[in-house]
Amino acid sequence: MMRSPNERLQGPAAEPWPENAALYQQLKEDQILLSDNASSLAVQAFLQMCNLPVRVVCRANAEYMSPSGKVPFIHVGNQVVSELGPIVQFVKAKGHSLSDGLDEVQKAEMKAYMELVNNMLLTAELYLQWCDDVTVEEITHPRYGSPYPWPLNRILAYQKQWEIRRKMKAIGWAGKSLEQVLEDVDQCCQALSQRLGTQPYFFNKQPTELDALVFGHLFTILTTQLTTDELSEKVKNYGNLTAFCRRIEQQYFEGHDKDNSGTAAPRSAKRSLLR
């Protein structure tokens, strides 16, 4: 009998994946911010591509439940693992991999592009959330502190803002203008667009963790309501990237409900990309 592409990727040594595997993130409607939503969606996409079902659990204190203080994290059996990189390694140790078919040069290239996404897109999302005054006042503070009573909601938001702004200073982003940050996003999208070209995925016909990471960030940018559309417009300038997001949404999320896959189609404050 023919095996599916995902089954072929997993190989004969793959361990059974528990049915009660769960992914934890903040509250979807009222609390989660752009960067955390993007990171969570990247992990969901990766697990979907591996054909590993996971139930998404939303908790107001998910950030404080995480062993690294970052979301998302997965609870599989008696183990808890947070963030995409460690989750990829954890899943690989269980015999499930998306990138085993790549040669060493391709693997190095894939890692370089993943670093680009994390250094540019993720950092730009954090900058926008915590360093752009209009976004901070209208979106970030109200959402981040929403589960908590006053004055705790403000105290926690200011603590997080201080933490992120200190990080921005350490990496040389504190003095950047919003226009410079948007230009960095555009350069990152240009590099991704050139690498993708007319292929369905970044490495030909099969997805890798790079595809999951790029989808998580670009889809979230395209579908999240911010104070302006400047960030999403940078992505929309690249038709192959928006088509890439639609394709992954359609293939790995549309039609998957919580009864058969554990991961529902991604939702956002705006809309699905599907028309």
Short mmCIF file of C-alpha atoms in Angstrom, two decimals:
data_model
loop_
_atom_site.label_atom_id
_atom_site.label_comp_id
_atom_site.label_asym_id
_atom_site.label_seq_id
_atom_site.Cartn_x
_atom_site.Cartn_y
_atom_site.Cartn_z
CA MET A 1 0.00 0.00 0.00
CA MET A 2 1.26 3.47 -0.86
CA ARG A 3 2.19 5.64 2.11
CA SER A 4 1.41 9.32 2.29
CA PRO A 5 4.25 11.89 1.98
CA ASN A 6 4.03 12.55 5.73
CA GLU A 7 4.30 8.86 6.54
CA ARG A 8 7.32 8.53 4.29
CA LEU A 9 8.93 11.47 6.09
CA GLN A 10 8.42 9.87 9.47
CA GLY A 11 10.15 6.59 8.67
CA PRO A 12 9.83 3.20 10.35
CA ALA A 13 11.42 4.27 13.66
CA ALA A 14 8.76 6.88 14.45
CA GLU A 15 7.26 6.60 17.92
CA PRO A 16 3.49 6.72 18.35
CA TRP A 17 2.25 10.27 18.90
CA PRO A 18 -0.15 10.55 21.85
CA GLU A 19 -3.72 11.56 21.07
CA ASN A 20 -3.81 14.02 23.97
CA ALA A 21 -0.84 16.15 22.84
CA ALA A 22 -1.59 19.80 23.60
CA LEU A 23 -0.17 23.15 22.50
CA TYR A 24 -0.52 26.06 24.92
CA GLN A 25 -0.78 29.72 24.00
CA GLN A 26 -2.42 32.87 25.38
CA LEU A 27 -6.11 33.68 24.97
CA LYS A 28 -6.79 33.95 21.24
CA GLU A 29 -9.50 36.60 21.03
CA ASP A 30 -8.47 39.10 23.69
CA GLN A 31 -4.86 38.62 24.75
CA ILE A 32 -2.33 37.07 22.36
CA LEU A 33 -0.08 39.50 20.49
CA LEU A 34 1.18 39.38 16.91
CA SER A 35 4.60 37.85 17.65
CA ASP A 36 3.29 35.10 19.93
CA ASN A 37 0.43 34.33 17.57
CA ALA A 38 2.94 33.98 14.72
CA SER A 39 5.18 31.68 16.76
CA SER A 40 2.23 29.54 17.82
CA LEU A 41 0.93 29.24 14.27
CA ALA A 42 4.42 28.23 13.05
CA VAL A 43 4.48 25.33 15.52
CA GLN A 44 0.93 24.32 14.60
CA ALA A 45 1.88 24.33 10.91
CA PHE A 46 5.01 22.28 11.60
CA LEU A 47 3.04 19.63 13.49
CA GLN A 48 0.37 19.56 10.80
CA MET A 49 3.07 19.05 8.15
CA CYS A 50 4.39 16.13 10.24
CA ASN A 51 0.84 14.76 10.47
CA LEU A 52 1.01 14.99 14.27
CA PRO A 53 -2.30 16.13 15.77
CA VAL A 54 -2.26 18.61 18.63
CA ARG A 55 -5.04 20.27 20.60
CA VAL A 56 -4.66 24.03 21.02
CA VAL A 57 -5.27 25.12 24.62
CA CYS A 58 -5.60 28.83 25.42
CA ARG A 59 -4.60 29.98 28.91
CA ALA A 60 -4.24 33.52 30.22
CA ASN A 61 -1.06 32.52 32.08
CA ALA A 62 0.48 30.42 29.26
CA GLU A 63 3.60 32.62 29.21
CA TYR A 64 4.20 31.90 32.89
CA MET A 65 3.48 28.17 32.49
CA SER A 66 6.17 27.82 29.80
CA PRO A 67 9.55 26.42 30.92
CA SER A 68 11.32 29.13 28.87
CA GLY A 69 8.83 31.91 29.58
CA LYS A 70 7.90 31.92 25.89
CA VAL A 71 4.98 30.54 23.94
CA PRO A 72 3.92 28.31 22.46
CA PHE A 73 4.82 25.18 24.34
CA ILE A 74 3.63 21.63 23.84
CA HIS A 75 2.72 19.06 26.47
CA VAL A 76 3.35 15.56 25.11
CA GLY A 77 3.16 12.65 27.51
CA ASN A 78 5.08 13.78 30.58
CA GLN A 79 7.28 16.27 28.69
CA VAL A 80 6.91 20.00 28.11
CA VAL A 81 8.84 21.71 25.30
CA SER A 82 8.63 25.35 24.24
CA GLU A 83 9.42 27.25 21.01
CA LEU A 84 9.77 25.97 17.46
CA GLY A 85 13.48 25.04 17.47
CA PRO A 86 13.38 22.78 20.55
CA ILE A 87 10.00 21.36 19.45
CA VAL A 88 11.51 20.40 16.05
CA GLN A 89 14.36 18.61 17.85
CA PHE A 90 11.96 16.91 20.26
CA VAL A 91 9.78 15.68 17.38
CA LYS A 92 12.86 14.54 15.43
CA ALA A 93 14.01 12.47 18.42
CA LYS A 94 10.69 10.67 18.20
CA GLY A 95 11.35 9.79 14.56
CA HIS A 96 9.37 12.51 12.80
CA SER A 97 11.29 14.91 10.55
CA LEU A 98 10.54 17.22 7.63
CA SER A 99 14.14 17.96 6.62
CA ASP A 100 15.87 14.56 6.63
CA GLY A 101 15.65 14.51 2.84
CA LEU A 102 17.83 17.62 2.51
CA ASP A 103 21.57 17.39 1.98
CA GLU A 104 23.99 19.20 4.28
CA VAL A 105 24.22 22.30 2.08
CA GLN A 106 20.42 22.57 1.93
CA LYS A 107 20.14 22.11 5.69
CA ALA A 108 22.63 24.91 6.26
CA GLU A 109 20.71 27.13 3.85
CA MET A 110 17.43 26.32 5.57
CA LYS A 111 18.88 27.26 8.96
CA ALA A 112 20.24 30.53 7.55
CA TYR A 113 16.81 31.53 6.26
CA MET A 114 15.21 30.58 9.58
CA GLU A 115 17.71 32.85 11.33
CA LEU A 116 16.79 35.61 8.88
CA VAL A 117 13.09 35.25 9.72
CA ASN A 118 13.75 35.29 13.46
CA ASN A 119 16.22 38.18 13.29
CA MET A 120 14.10 40.33 10.97
CA LEU A 121 10.39 39.42 11.06
CA LEU A 122 10.12 38.36 14.71
CA THR A 123 12.23 41.31 15.88
CA ALA A 124 10.15 43.69 13.76
CA GLU A 125 6.95 42.31 15.30
CA LEU A 126 8.35 42.84 18.80
CA TYR A 127 9.50 46.35 17.88
CA LEU A 128 6.08 47.26 16.53
CA GLN A 129 4.30 45.88 19.58
CA TRP A 130 6.48 47.43 22.25
CA CYS A 131 8.38 50.37 20.71
CA ASP A 132 5.80 52.03 18.44
CA ASP A 133 3.93 54.33 20.81
CA VAL A 134 0.59 54.27 18.97
CA THR A 135 0.54 50.46 18.77
CA VAL A 136 1.61 50.16 22.41
CA GLU A 137 -1.20 52.42 23.62
CA GLU A 138 -4.00 51.19 21.36
CA ILE A 139 -3.24 47.46 21.07
CA THR A 140 -0.35 46.05 23.08
CA HIS A 141 -1.07 47.26 26.60
CA PRO A 142 -4.83 46.62 26.47
CA ARG A 143 -4.40 43.10 25.05
CA TYR A 144 -1.39 42.00 27.08
CA GLY A 145 -2.95 42.98 30.40
CA SER A 146 -6.55 42.06 29.51
CA PRO A 147 -6.92 38.96 31.74
CA TYR A 148 -5.78 40.81 34.85
CA PRO A 149 -7.40 43.47 37.11
CA TRP A 150 -6.09 46.98 37.45
CA PRO A 151 -3.34 47.86 38.42
CA LEU A 152 -1.78 44.43 37.77
CA ASN A 153 -2.66 44.67 34.08
CA ARG A 154 -0.63 47.87 33.71
CA ILE A 155 2.26 46.65 35.87
CA LEU A 156 2.70 43.45 33.84
CA ALA A 157 2.48 45.33 30.54
CA TYR A 158 5.10 47.88 31.61
CA GLN A 159 7.39 45.11 32.88
CA LYS A 160 7.18 43.35 29.52
CA GLN A 161 7.70 46.61 27.65
CA TRP A 162 10.83 47.35 29.68
CA GLU A 163 12.14 43.82 28.98
CA ILE A 164 11.59 44.07 25.20
CA ARG A 165 12.98 47.61 24.93
CA ARG A 166 16.10 46.53 26.80
CA LYS A 167 16.49 43.69 24.28
CA MET A 168 16.02 46.12 21.38
CA LYS A 169 18.75 48.33 22.80
CA ALA A 170 21.10 45.35 23.16
CA ILE A 171 20.71 44.33 19.50
CA GLY A 172 20.89 47.88 18.13
CA TRP A 173 17.22 48.32 17.24
CA ALA A 174 16.26 50.86 19.89
CA GLY A 175 17.30 53.82 17.75
CA LYS A 176 15.54 52.65 14.61
CA SER A 177 12.56 54.47 13.19
CA LEU A 178 9.41 52.62 12.17
CA GLU A 179 10.28 53.32 8.54
CA GLN A 180 13.67 51.63 8.98
CA VAL A 181 12.03 48.59 10.61
CA LEU A 182 9.53 48.32 7.75
CA GLU A 183 12.42 48.50 5.29
CA ASP A 184 14.08 45.58 7.11
CA VAL A 185 10.83 43.62 6.76
CA ASP A 186 10.74 44.40 3.05
CA GLN A 187 14.33 43.20 2.58
CA CYS A 188 13.52 39.98 4.43
CA CYS A 189 10.43 39.41 2.28
CA GLN A 190 12.46 40.10 -0.86
CA ALA A 191 15.02 37.46 0.12
CA LEU A 192 12.28 34.93 0.93
CA SER A 193 10.44 35.69 -2.30
CA GLN A 194 13.58 35.18 -4.37
CA ARG A 195 14.36 31.87 -2.62
CA LEU A 196 10.81 30.57 -3.04
CA GLY A 197 10.46 31.60 -6.68
CA THR A 198 7.76 29.52 -8.38
CA GLN A 199 8.24 26.46 -6.15
CA PRO A 200 5.38 25.30 -3.91
CA TYR A 201 7.79 25.18 -0.94
CA PHE A 202 11.22 26.62 -0.22
CA PHE A 203 12.87 23.29 -1.00
CA ASN A 204 10.90 22.08 -3.98
CA LYS A 205 7.91 19.78 -3.41
CA GLN A 206 8.01 18.96 0.32
CA PRO A 207 7.65 21.37 3.24
CA THR A 208 10.32 21.81 5.88
CA GLU A 209 10.36 23.65 9.20
CA LEU A 210 11.34 26.78 7.24
CA ASP A 211 7.99 26.67 5.45
CA ALA A 212 6.19 26.35 8.79
CA LEU A 213 8.12 29.27 10.29
CA VAL A 214 7.61 31.58 7.29
CA PHE A 215 3.92 30.71 7.10
CA GLY A 216 3.39 31.40 10.81
CA HIS A 217 4.83 34.90 10.57
CA LEU A 218 3.58 35.97 7.15
CA PHE A 219 0.05 34.63 7.63
CA THR A 220 -0.22 36.36 11.00
CA ILE A 221 1.08 39.64 9.59
CA LEU A 222 -1.37 39.44 6.69
CA THR A 223 -4.40 38.70 8.86
CA THR A 224 -3.87 40.73 12.05
CA GLN A 225 -5.54 44.11 12.48
CA LEU A 226 -2.99 46.72 13.54
CA THR A 227 -3.22 50.51 13.77
CA THR A 228 -2.10 50.76 10.12
CA ASP A 229 -1.67 48.32 7.23
CA GLU A 230 1.97 49.30 6.60
CA LEU A 231 3.38 45.98 7.84
CA SER A 232 0.98 43.75 5.89
CA GLU A 233 1.44 45.86 2.76
CA LYS A 234 5.15 44.97 2.76
CA VAL A 235 4.23 41.27 2.51
CA LYS A 236 1.48 41.87 -0.06
CA ASN A 237 4.07 43.32 -2.43
CA TYR A 238 5.29 39.75 -3.03
CA GLY A 239 2.61 37.73 -4.79
CA ASN A 240 4.41 34.40 -4.46
CA LEU A 241 4.59 34.82 -0.66
CA THR A 242 0.87 35.55 -0.30
CA ALA A 243 0.08 32.62 -2.62
CA PHE A 244 2.38 30.46 -0.47
CA CYS A 245 0.38 31.41 2.64
CA ARG A 246 -2.94 30.66 0.94
CA ARG A 247 -1.62 27.29 -0.25
CA ILE A 248 -0.46 26.19 3.22
CA GLU A 249 -3.65 27.43 4.85
CA GLN A 250 -5.69 25.46 2.33
CA GLN A 251 -3.62 22.29 2.49
CA TYR A 252 -2.94 22.03 6.21
CA PHE A 253 -5.71 23.95 7.98
CA GLU A 254 -8.85 24.30 5.90
CA GLY A 255 -11.24 21.42 6.51
CA HIS A 256 -9.32 20.25 9.58
CA ASP A 257 -11.55 20.48 12.62
CA LYS A 258 -10.77 19.63 16.20
CA ASP A 259 -12.43 16.24 15.90
CA ASN A 260 -10.02 14.86 13.31
CA SER A 261 -6.81 16.87 13.50
CA GLY A 262 -6.67 18.69 16.79
CA THR A 263 -5.85 21.94 15.03
CA ALA A 264 -8.57 24.17 13.65
CA ALA A 265 -8.10 26.52 10.72
CA PRO A 266 -6.13 29.60 11.82
CA ARG A 267 -8.28 32.54 12.78
CA SER A 268 -7.36 36.19 13.06
CA ALA A 269 -8.72 39.58 13.91
CA LYS A 270 -9.21 40.23 10.19
CA ARG A 271 -9.93 37.26 8.00
CA SER A 272 -8.75 34.09 6.36
CA LEU A 273 -6.66 34.50 3.23
CA LEU A 274 -9.00 32.18 1.36
CA ARG A 275 -11.58 33.85 -0.84
#
